Amino acid sequence: MGELPVVVVGAGPAGLSAAAHLVERGEQVLVLEAGDHAGAAVSQWNHVRLFSQWSELVDPAAERLLSRAGWVRPDGDTCPSGGEWVESYLRPLADVLGDRVRFGARVVGVARRGRDRIVDAGREDEPLTVHVRTAAGEERVTARAVIDASGTWGSPNPLGGDGLPAVGEKAAADKIVYRVPDLVAERARYAGKRIAVAGSGHSALTALVVLAELAEQEPGTRIVWLLRRGAVGNAFGGGEADQLPARGALGLRAKKAVEAGHITTATGFRTAAVDRAADGSLTLESFDGHRVEGVDEVVVLTGFRPDLSWLSEVRLELDPVLQAPTKLAPLIDPNVHSCGTVYPHGETELRHPEPGVYLVGMKSYGRAPTFLSLTGYEQARSVVAAIAGDHEAAGRVELVLPETGVCGGAGVFDAPEVENEGGCCGSPEQGELTIGLAPSAR
């Protein structure tokens, strides 16, 4: 099997990071990307500015590879937009990797060669087969290992408060988006309208800020913020205590917009139904009967979930709640870690019963929020080291995480938030965790 390539699914930040580490270790690699260029998913939110600086958005192995081609990292103290990240880093990295990256190649299945998931006999002696769909048809690629870095962008969570689309949500699709609005291209759609924003994460805060700025400029623009949690609580983050300054500043700007009166807040609102009135406006109704009427547009930013359908024939060990690897899930569970702080983790926490199959990047978090790009880079480093047989490097921690400045538990529902007393996000007791690696920056 040593002559077979390691297949990486997805040419986004984590996937290209894994490819760079594989190249650096002299391993054969093939990156399969469904889009037509590197960072295709990131390009869909190219107008959004990241809260991480350039120094936190470039993988070390990728930088070493790029530097040999004369590439120079942009100013490390600036925070790029998604579009700048793609054009100044992801595309050049894919260019350097050359024909190791194939575009327009959608992975539709992964299996053990000649064996479905229930067959034990000879399983560990067979390579993996990756089923790929391209414009030319379907093919199978034989692989030594598979690193799934396909992300979760294509599977946004619905508006419905029970995890399923609200009644009428699909019928109102022309009035609902699942991304931060681009007010340069879509200003007319939102100006002077009543807009409902659902969600409490960083994407929701970004939307609140840009829509509040629109409200200052366009009379009649009104925003209602729908929060499933019972109180705003620490939704604005750690502010000046946040070790990622731009992330803290985002929360402060959102808080200021709410306090300025541009935004009204509806807490404990879990959408059950969406009704369209005769004039085209929407009424959102919660499970407990509360209604928000006269809504012109809805922005749903309630997180993402992994698409596991094409991994159905390999043996994964996933947490039943988060759909993240079972050893990783306790470290990122938002029911416990409302702040998003994560203890360092690596290949040990990402390992599955199916040898050679790993989920890295945002997909490794399942439904958990607050993923940071350096998390994916460090995951990739550790996983690649393990695939290459360097178990000492795979188990080494090479990254320190930035703190968010807030800490608490039960952040996703109505239970009161608790002060951290060394529990929620404090380091585990000695021996409680096997450390492999570490995470950090969106």
Short mmCIF file of C-alpha atoms in Angstrom, two decimals:
data_model
loop_
_atom_site.label_atom_id
_atom_site.label_comp_id
_atom_site.label_asym_id
_atom_site.label_seq_id
_atom_site.Cartn_x
_atom_site.Cartn_y
_atom_site.Cartn_z
CA MET A 1 0.00 0.00 0.00
CA GLY A 2 2.97 2.33 0.44
CA GLU A 3 2.92 3.08 -3.28
CA LEU A 4 -0.71 4.25 -3.17
CA PRO A 5 -1.58 7.92 -2.65
CA VAL A 6 -3.21 9.43 0.39
CA VAL A 7 -6.46 10.94 -0.90
CA VAL A 8 -7.46 14.28 0.59
CA VAL A 9 -11.07 15.31 0.05
CA GLY A 10 -11.43 19.08 -0.30
CA ALA A 11 -9.05 21.82 -1.45
CA GLY A 12 -9.91 24.21 1.32
CA PRO A 13 -7.61 25.41 4.11
CA ALA A 14 -7.46 22.11 6.03
CA GLY A 15 -7.24 19.92 2.92
CA LEU A 16 -4.42 21.90 1.35
CA SER A 17 -2.67 21.94 4.73
CA ALA A 18 -2.78 18.15 4.81
CA ALA A 19 -1.46 18.00 1.25
CA ALA A 20 1.45 20.30 2.12
CA HIS A 21 2.41 18.14 5.10
CA LEU A 22 2.20 14.99 2.98
CA VAL A 23 4.43 16.50 0.29
CA GLU A 24 6.91 17.63 2.93
CA ARG A 25 7.12 14.05 4.21
CA GLY A 26 7.62 12.63 0.72
CA GLU A 27 4.21 10.94 0.61
CA GLN A 28 2.11 10.60 -2.53
CA VAL A 29 -1.04 12.71 -2.32
CA LEU A 30 -4.09 13.37 -4.44
CA VAL A 31 -6.49 16.18 -3.50
CA LEU A 32 -10.02 15.87 -4.89
CA GLU A 33 -12.04 19.09 -4.97
CA ALA A 34 -15.65 19.30 -6.15
CA GLY A 35 -15.35 23.00 -7.03
CA ASP A 36 -13.49 24.56 -9.93
CA HIS A 37 -10.75 26.20 -7.86
CA ALA A 38 -9.07 26.03 -4.47
CA GLY A 39 -11.14 27.43 -1.62
CA ALA A 40 -14.38 27.19 -3.61
CA ALA A 41 -16.47 27.14 -0.42
CA VAL A 42 -14.57 30.08 1.09
CA SER A 43 -15.27 32.05 -2.10
CA GLN A 44 -18.97 31.85 -1.30
CA TRP A 45 -18.38 34.13 1.69
CA ASN A 46 -15.58 36.16 0.11
CA HIS A 47 -17.10 39.45 1.37
CA VAL A 48 -16.75 38.45 5.04
CA ARG A 49 -13.64 39.56 6.92
CA LEU A 50 -12.04 36.96 9.15
CA PHE A 51 -11.25 37.71 12.79
CA SER A 52 -7.92 35.90 12.50
CA GLN A 53 -4.79 37.61 11.23
CA TRP A 54 -2.65 36.39 8.35
CA SER A 55 -0.14 35.03 10.86
CA GLU A 56 -2.89 32.66 12.09
CA LEU A 57 -4.23 31.68 8.67
CA VAL A 58 -1.18 30.17 6.98
CA ASP A 59 -0.12 26.61 7.68
CA PRO A 60 3.63 26.35 8.47
CA ALA A 61 4.27 23.47 6.06
CA ALA A 62 2.31 25.26 3.34
CA GLU A 63 4.35 28.42 3.92
CA ARG A 64 7.59 26.47 3.56
CA LEU A 65 6.34 24.97 0.31
CA LEU A 66 5.16 28.33 -1.04
CA SER A 67 8.32 30.14 0.00
CA ARG A 68 10.39 27.94 -2.29
CA ALA A 69 8.28 29.30 -5.16
CA GLY A 70 8.95 32.91 -4.10
CA TRP A 71 5.66 33.47 -2.24
CA VAL A 72 5.69 35.98 0.62
CA ARG A 73 3.03 35.92 3.31
CA PRO A 74 0.90 39.10 3.48
CA ASP A 75 1.19 41.41 6.48
CA GLY A 76 0.74 39.16 9.48
CA ASP A 77 -1.11 41.78 11.53
CA THR A 78 -4.00 42.25 9.12
CA CYS A 79 -7.24 40.26 8.92
CA PRO A 80 -8.13 39.34 5.32
CA SER A 81 -11.54 38.81 3.81
CA GLY A 82 -12.52 35.37 2.60
CA GLY A 83 -11.81 36.46 -0.97
CA GLU A 84 -8.34 37.73 -0.06
CA TRP A 85 -7.60 34.47 1.75
CA VAL A 86 -8.47 32.52 -1.39
CA GLU A 87 -6.61 34.72 -3.88
CA SER A 88 -3.49 35.38 -1.80
CA TYR A 89 -3.02 31.98 -0.17
CA LEU A 90 -5.27 29.07 -1.17
CA ARG A 91 -5.01 29.46 -4.94
CA PRO A 92 -1.22 29.95 -4.90
CA LEU A 93 -0.87 26.90 -2.65
CA ALA A 94 -2.93 24.77 -5.04
CA ASP A 95 -0.81 26.07 -7.94
CA VAL A 96 2.37 24.93 -6.18
CA LEU A 97 0.84 21.52 -5.51
CA GLY A 98 0.17 21.29 -9.24
CA ASP A 99 -1.38 18.14 -10.63
CA ARG A 100 -1.67 16.68 -7.14
CA VAL A 101 -4.94 18.68 -6.99
CA ARG A 102 -7.88 17.75 -9.21
CA PHE A 103 -10.83 20.12 -9.56
CA GLY A 104 -14.35 19.22 -10.61
CA ALA A 105 -13.92 15.86 -8.84
CA ARG A 106 -16.72 15.18 -6.37
CA VAL A 107 -16.22 12.29 -3.95
CA VAL A 108 -19.47 10.31 -3.68
CA GLY A 109 -18.29 7.33 -1.65
CA VAL A 110 -15.44 5.70 0.27
CA ALA A 111 -15.17 1.98 1.01
CA ARG A 112 -12.69 -0.77 1.79
CA ARG A 113 -11.85 -2.45 -1.54
CA GLY A 114 -14.29 -5.29 -2.22
CA ARG A 115 -15.86 -5.10 1.27
CA ASP A 116 -18.86 -3.28 2.64
CA ARG A 117 -18.87 -2.08 6.23
CA ILE A 118 -20.12 -5.35 7.74
CA VAL A 119 -17.29 -7.56 6.38
CA ASP A 120 -14.43 -8.25 8.82
CA ALA A 121 -12.42 -10.80 6.82
CA GLY A 122 -9.27 -9.35 5.25
CA ARG A 123 -10.40 -5.80 5.91
CA GLU A 124 -7.10 -4.46 7.23
CA ASP A 125 -5.17 -5.91 4.28
CA GLU A 126 -7.18 -4.10 1.62
CA PRO A 127 -6.74 -0.49 0.49
CA LEU A 128 -9.53 2.07 0.41
CA THR A 129 -11.46 2.89 -2.74
CA VAL A 130 -12.67 6.43 -3.33
CA HIS A 131 -15.60 6.79 -5.71
CA VAL A 132 -15.36 10.03 -7.71
CA ARG A 133 -17.81 11.74 -10.04
CA THR A 134 -16.46 14.10 -12.71
CA ALA A 135 -17.76 15.67 -15.90
CA ALA A 136 -16.35 12.67 -17.75
CA GLY A 137 -18.22 10.14 -15.61
CA GLU A 138 -17.46 8.05 -12.54
CA GLU A 139 -14.21 6.41 -11.48
CA ARG A 140 -12.58 4.70 -8.50
CA VAL A 141 -9.31 5.82 -6.97
CA THR A 142 -7.39 3.34 -4.83
CA ALA A 143 -5.93 4.96 -1.71
CA ARG A 144 -3.64 4.13 1.16
CA ALA A 145 -5.56 6.50 3.45
CA VAL A 146 -8.33 9.09 3.17
CA ILE A 147 -8.36 12.47 4.89
CA ASP A 148 -11.82 14.03 4.69
CA ALA A 149 -11.41 17.80 4.82
CA SER A 150 -14.58 18.56 2.87
CA GLY A 151 -15.99 20.88 5.53
CA THR A 152 -19.63 21.57 6.31
CA TRP A 153 -20.39 24.68 4.25
CA GLY A 154 -22.80 22.81 1.97
CA SER A 155 -24.96 21.61 4.89
CA PRO A 156 -26.24 24.61 6.86
CA ASN A 157 -28.57 24.01 9.78
CA PRO A 158 -32.18 25.02 9.12
CA LEU A 159 -34.22 27.78 10.70
CA GLY A 160 -36.39 25.22 12.47
CA GLY A 161 -35.68 25.09 16.18
CA ASP A 162 -35.81 21.29 16.37
CA GLY A 163 -33.05 20.72 13.82
CA LEU A 164 -35.48 20.10 10.95
CA PRO A 165 -36.77 22.74 8.52
CA ALA A 166 -39.65 24.71 10.02
CA VAL A 167 -43.06 24.13 8.47
CA GLY A 168 -43.13 26.46 5.47
CA GLU A 169 -39.37 27.11 5.51
CA LYS A 170 -38.73 25.47 2.16
CA ALA A 171 -41.75 27.18 0.59
CA ALA A 172 -40.31 30.55 1.66
CA ALA A 173 -36.85 29.80 0.24
CA ASP A 174 -36.88 32.97 -1.87
CA LYS A 175 -36.96 35.02 1.35
CA ILE A 176 -34.37 33.04 3.33
CA VAL A 177 -30.57 32.88 3.05
CA TYR A 178 -28.12 30.80 5.08
CA ARG A 179 -25.07 33.09 4.84
CA VAL A 180 -23.96 36.58 5.83
CA PRO A 181 -25.53 39.03 3.34
CA ASP A 182 -23.23 40.75 0.86
CA LEU A 183 -24.53 44.32 1.05
CA VAL A 184 -22.38 45.46 -1.84
CA ALA A 185 -24.14 43.08 -4.23
CA GLU A 186 -27.47 42.78 -2.37
CA ARG A 187 -28.10 46.17 -0.83
CA ALA A 188 -31.48 46.65 -2.51
CA ARG A 189 -32.70 43.32 -1.14
CA TYR A 190 -32.30 44.44 2.48
CA ALA A 191 -32.50 48.25 2.48
CA GLY A 192 -35.65 49.54 4.14
CA LYS A 193 -36.80 46.02 5.03
CA ARG A 194 -37.56 44.19 8.25
CA ILE A 195 -34.95 41.45 8.58
CA ALA A 196 -34.90 38.54 10.99
CA VAL A 197 -31.46 37.16 11.91
CA ALA A 198 -31.41 33.73 13.57
CA GLY A 199 -28.27 32.54 15.35
CA SER A 200 -25.83 33.49 18.08
CA GLY A 201 -22.39 32.65 16.71
CA HIS A 202 -19.77 34.81 15.04
CA SER A 203 -21.49 34.70 11.66
CA ALA A 204 -24.71 35.96 13.24
CA LEU A 205 -22.82 38.75 15.00
CA THR A 206 -21.20 39.71 11.69
CA ALA A 207 -24.62 39.89 10.04
CA LEU A 208 -26.00 42.01 12.88
CA VAL A 209 -23.14 44.48 12.53
CA VAL A 210 -23.43 44.93 8.76
CA LEU A 211 -27.22 45.14 8.86
CA ALA A 212 -27.11 47.68 11.70
CA GLU A 213 -24.78 49.82 9.58
CA LEU A 214 -27.32 49.54 6.76
CA ALA A 215 -30.07 50.64 9.15
CA GLU A 216 -28.13 53.80 9.95
CA GLN A 217 -27.97 54.66 6.25
CA GLU A 218 -31.34 53.42 5.02
CA PRO A 219 -34.47 54.59 6.89
CA GLY A 220 -36.98 51.87 7.58
CA THR A 221 -34.43 49.09 7.89
CA ARG A 222 -35.21 47.11 11.04
CA ILE A 223 -33.57 44.00 12.43
CA VAL A 224 -34.99 41.45 14.84
CA TRP A 225 -32.49 39.04 16.38
CA LEU A 226 -33.91 35.57 17.07
CA LEU A 227 -32.09 33.75 19.85
CA ARG A 228 -32.95 30.20 20.81
CA ARG A 229 -31.25 30.60 24.16
CA GLY A 230 -33.25 32.13 27.00
CA ALA A 231 -30.98 35.17 27.40
CA VAL A 232 -28.32 37.01 25.44
CA GLY A 233 -25.79 35.96 28.08
CA ASN A 234 -22.25 35.78 26.72
CA ALA A 235 -23.30 35.76 23.05
CA PHE A 236 -21.18 38.87 22.48
CA GLY A 237 -18.03 37.00 23.49
CA GLY A 238 -15.12 38.08 25.62
CA GLY A 239 -14.62 41.62 24.28
CA GLU A 240 -11.26 43.07 25.23
CA ALA A 241 -10.35 39.86 27.08
CA ASP A 242 -10.43 37.84 23.87
CA GLN A 243 -6.96 36.78 22.73
CA LEU A 244 -8.10 37.20 19.12
CA PRO A 245 -8.65 41.01 19.16
CA ALA A 246 -10.75 41.12 15.99
CA ARG A 247 -13.07 38.44 17.39
CA GLY A 248 -13.51 40.41 20.61
CA ALA A 249 -14.07 43.63 18.65
CA LEU A 250 -16.79 41.95 16.58
CA GLY A 251 -18.74 41.10 19.72
CA LEU A 252 -18.36 44.64 21.06
CA ARG A 253 -19.60 46.12 17.77
CA ALA A 254 -22.62 43.81 17.80
CA LYS A 255 -23.39 44.74 21.39
CA LYS A 256 -23.13 48.42 20.53
CA ALA A 257 -25.53 47.96 17.59
CA VAL A 258 -28.09 46.30 19.86
CA GLU A 259 -27.73 49.02 22.50
CA ALA A 260 -28.12 51.72 19.83
CA GLY A 261 -31.64 50.49 19.11
CA HIS A 262 -31.10 49.24 15.58
CA ILE A 263 -31.82 45.67 16.68
CA THR A 264 -34.62 44.20 18.76
CA THR A 265 -34.05 40.85 20.40
CA ALA A 266 -36.41 37.90 20.77
CA THR A 267 -34.93 35.38 23.21
CA GLY A 268 -36.09 31.81 23.68
CA PHE A 269 -37.44 31.85 20.13
CA ARG A 270 -37.26 28.45 18.42
CA THR A 271 -38.95 28.68 15.06
CA ALA A 272 -41.67 26.12 14.36
CA ALA A 273 -43.39 27.61 11.31
CA VAL A 274 -43.02 30.19 8.56
CA ASP A 275 -46.21 31.63 7.08
CA ARG A 276 -46.42 33.91 4.04
CA ALA A 277 -49.01 36.70 4.11
CA ALA A 278 -50.91 38.01 1.09
CA ASP A 279 -48.49 40.94 0.79
CA GLY A 280 -45.53 38.54 0.62
CA SER A 281 -44.22 39.23 4.13
CA LEU A 282 -43.45 36.37 6.49
CA THR A 283 -44.64 35.53 9.98
CA LEU A 284 -42.34 33.38 12.08
CA GLU A 285 -43.97 31.38 14.85
CA SER A 286 -42.11 29.70 17.70
CA PHE A 287 -42.89 26.38 19.31
CA ASP A 288 -44.46 28.16 22.29
CA GLY A 289 -46.74 30.26 20.11
CA HIS A 290 -44.87 33.57 19.96
CA ARG A 291 -44.97 35.33 16.59
CA VAL A 292 -42.70 37.75 14.76
CA GLU A 293 -44.74 39.35 11.98
CA GLY A 294 -44.03 41.51 8.97
CA VAL A 295 -40.64 39.98 8.16
CA ASP A 296 -39.34 40.72 4.66
CA GLU A 297 -36.11 38.73 4.73
CA VAL A 298 -34.64 36.01 6.98
CA VAL A 299 -30.93 35.39 7.54
CA VAL A 300 -30.34 31.97 9.08
CA LEU A 301 -26.93 31.55 10.71
CA THR A 302 -27.51 28.63 13.05
CA GLY A 303 -24.39 26.65 12.24
CA PHE A 304 -23.63 23.68 10.03
CA ARG A 305 -23.66 19.90 10.12
CA PRO A 306 -21.47 17.28 8.40
CA ASP A 307 -22.58 15.37 5.33
CA LEU A 308 -21.79 11.78 6.29
CA SER A 309 -23.82 10.11 3.54
CA TRP A 310 -20.84 9.23 1.34
CA LEU A 311 -18.96 7.72 4.29
CA SER A 312 -21.67 5.16 4.99
CA GLU A 313 -19.49 2.13 4.06
CA VAL A 314 -16.58 2.91 6.38
CA ARG A 315 -16.60 2.38 10.11
CA LEU A 316 -16.70 5.69 11.93
CA GLU A 317 -16.95 6.19 15.67
CA LEU A 318 -19.02 9.35 16.08
CA ASP A 319 -20.59 10.99 19.08
CA PRO A 320 -24.40 10.53 18.93
CA VAL A 321 -24.98 14.19 19.77
CA LEU A 322 -22.36 16.19 17.86
CA GLN A 323 -21.50 13.69 15.09
CA ALA A 324 -17.84 14.39 15.89
CA PRO A 325 -15.24 11.71 16.74
CA THR A 326 -16.13 10.32 20.14
CA LYS A 327 -12.84 11.24 21.79
CA LEU A 328 -13.02 14.80 20.47
CA ALA A 329 -16.68 15.46 21.27
CA PRO A 330 -16.31 16.06 25.05
CA LEU A 331 -13.72 18.75 24.34
CA ILE A 332 -15.97 20.79 22.02
CA ASP A 333 -19.51 20.11 23.29
CA PRO A 334 -21.33 23.48 23.32
CA ASN A 335 -23.56 22.23 26.13
CA VAL A 336 -20.45 22.42 28.29
CA HIS A 337 -18.12 24.81 26.46
CA SER A 338 -20.27 27.81 25.60
CA CYS A 339 -17.10 29.85 25.17
CA GLY A 340 -15.69 27.67 22.39
CA THR A 341 -12.35 27.15 24.14
CA VAL A 342 -10.90 23.74 23.22
CA TYR A 343 -8.22 21.70 24.92
CA PRO A 344 -5.43 20.60 22.51
CA HIS A 345 -6.20 17.46 20.53
CA GLY A 346 -4.82 15.48 17.62
CA GLU A 347 -4.64 12.16 15.77
CA THR A 348 -5.49 10.17 18.89
CA GLU A 349 -8.80 11.99 19.25
CA LEU A 350 -9.50 11.87 15.50
CA ARG A 351 -8.88 8.15 14.98
CA HIS A 352 -11.73 5.88 13.82
CA PRO A 353 -12.18 2.08 13.82
CA GLU A 354 -11.62 2.18 10.04
CA PRO A 355 -7.82 2.28 9.65
CA GLY A 356 -6.54 5.17 7.57
CA VAL A 357 -9.77 7.20 7.57
CA TYR A 358 -9.76 10.62 9.24
CA LEU A 359 -12.07 13.62 9.40
CA VAL A 360 -10.17 16.90 9.85
CA GLY A 361 -11.03 20.56 9.73
CA MET A 362 -14.53 21.84 10.31
CA LYS A 363 -16.05 18.45 9.50
CA SER A 364 -14.24 16.92 12.47
CA TYR A 365 -16.29 19.18 14.75
CA GLY A 366 -19.57 17.69 13.55
CA ARG A 367 -22.26 20.12 14.69
CA ALA A 368 -20.08 21.95 17.20
CA PRO A 369 -19.38 25.65 16.47
CA THR A 370 -16.42 27.98 16.91
CA PHE A 371 -13.87 26.20 14.75
CA LEU A 372 -10.56 27.96 14.16
CA SER A 373 -8.38 27.42 11.09
CA LEU A 374 -5.20 26.66 12.97
CA THR A 375 -7.15 23.82 14.59
CA GLY A 376 -7.42 22.21 11.17
CA TYR A 377 -3.77 22.87 10.37
CA GLU A 378 -2.61 21.21 13.56
CA GLN A 379 -5.02 18.32 13.07
CA ALA A 380 -3.60 17.83 9.56
CA ARG A 381 -0.02 17.89 10.86
CA SER A 382 -0.73 15.24 13.47
CA VAL A 383 -2.79 12.99 11.20
CA VAL A 384 -0.21 13.11 8.41
CA ALA A 385 2.55 12.28 10.90
CA ALA A 386 0.59 9.21 12.00
CA ILE A 387 -0.02 8.10 8.40
CA ALA A 388 3.71 8.47 7.74
CA GLY A 389 4.50 6.33 10.79
CA ASP A 390 5.96 9.17 12.88
CA HIS A 391 3.93 8.54 16.02
CA GLU A 392 6.14 10.73 18.20
CA ALA A 393 5.32 13.76 16.05
CA ALA A 394 1.66 12.75 15.85
CA GLY A 395 1.40 12.84 19.63
CA ARG A 396 3.27 16.11 20.08
CA VAL A 397 1.42 19.35 20.85
CA GLU A 398 2.75 22.18 18.69
CA LEU A 399 0.14 24.88 19.19
CA VAL A 400 -1.31 27.03 21.98
CA LEU A 401 -4.94 28.06 21.63
CA PRO A 402 -6.14 31.66 22.02
CA GLU A 403 -8.70 32.07 24.79
CA THR A 404 -12.07 33.64 24.05
CA GLY A 405 -12.23 35.58 27.29
CA VAL A 406 -15.49 33.99 28.40
CA CYS A 407 -16.31 30.64 29.90
CA GLY A 408 -19.48 28.90 30.92
CA GLY A 409 -21.72 25.95 30.30
CA ALA A 410 -25.20 25.14 29.04
CA GLY A 411 -24.85 27.84 26.41
CA VAL A 412 -27.20 26.28 23.88
CA PHE A 413 -30.44 26.19 25.81
CA ASP A 414 -32.20 27.80 28.76
CA ALA A 415 -30.18 26.55 31.69
CA PRO A 416 -28.41 29.38 33.53
CA GLU A 417 -24.83 29.99 32.50
CA VAL A 418 -22.30 29.17 35.18
CA GLU A 419 -19.10 30.86 36.19
CA ASN A 420 -15.98 28.90 35.40
CA GLU A 421 -14.31 27.52 38.50
CA GLY A 422 -11.62 25.64 36.65
CA GLY A 423 -14.18 23.22 35.25
CA CYS A 424 -15.75 24.03 31.89
CA CYS A 425 -12.67 25.01 30.00
CA GLY A 426 -9.94 24.37 32.52
CA SER A 427 -7.29 21.79 31.75
CA PRO A 428 -8.37 18.20 32.53
CA GLU A 429 -6.93 16.40 35.48
CA GLN A 430 -3.62 14.68 34.87
CA GLY A 431 -4.15 11.46 32.95
CA GLU A 432 -7.75 12.27 32.01
CA LEU A 433 -6.84 12.89 28.35
CA THR A 434 -4.39 11.48 25.89
CA ILE A 435 -3.05 14.55 24.11
CA GLY A 436 -2.25 14.37 20.45
CA LEU A 437 -2.33 17.84 19.07
CA ALA A 438 -3.82 21.30 19.26
CA PRO A 439 -6.17 23.86 17.58
CA SER A 440 -6.66 27.59 16.82
CA ALA A 441 -7.85 30.37 14.31
CA ARG A 442 -10.71 30.94 11.85
#
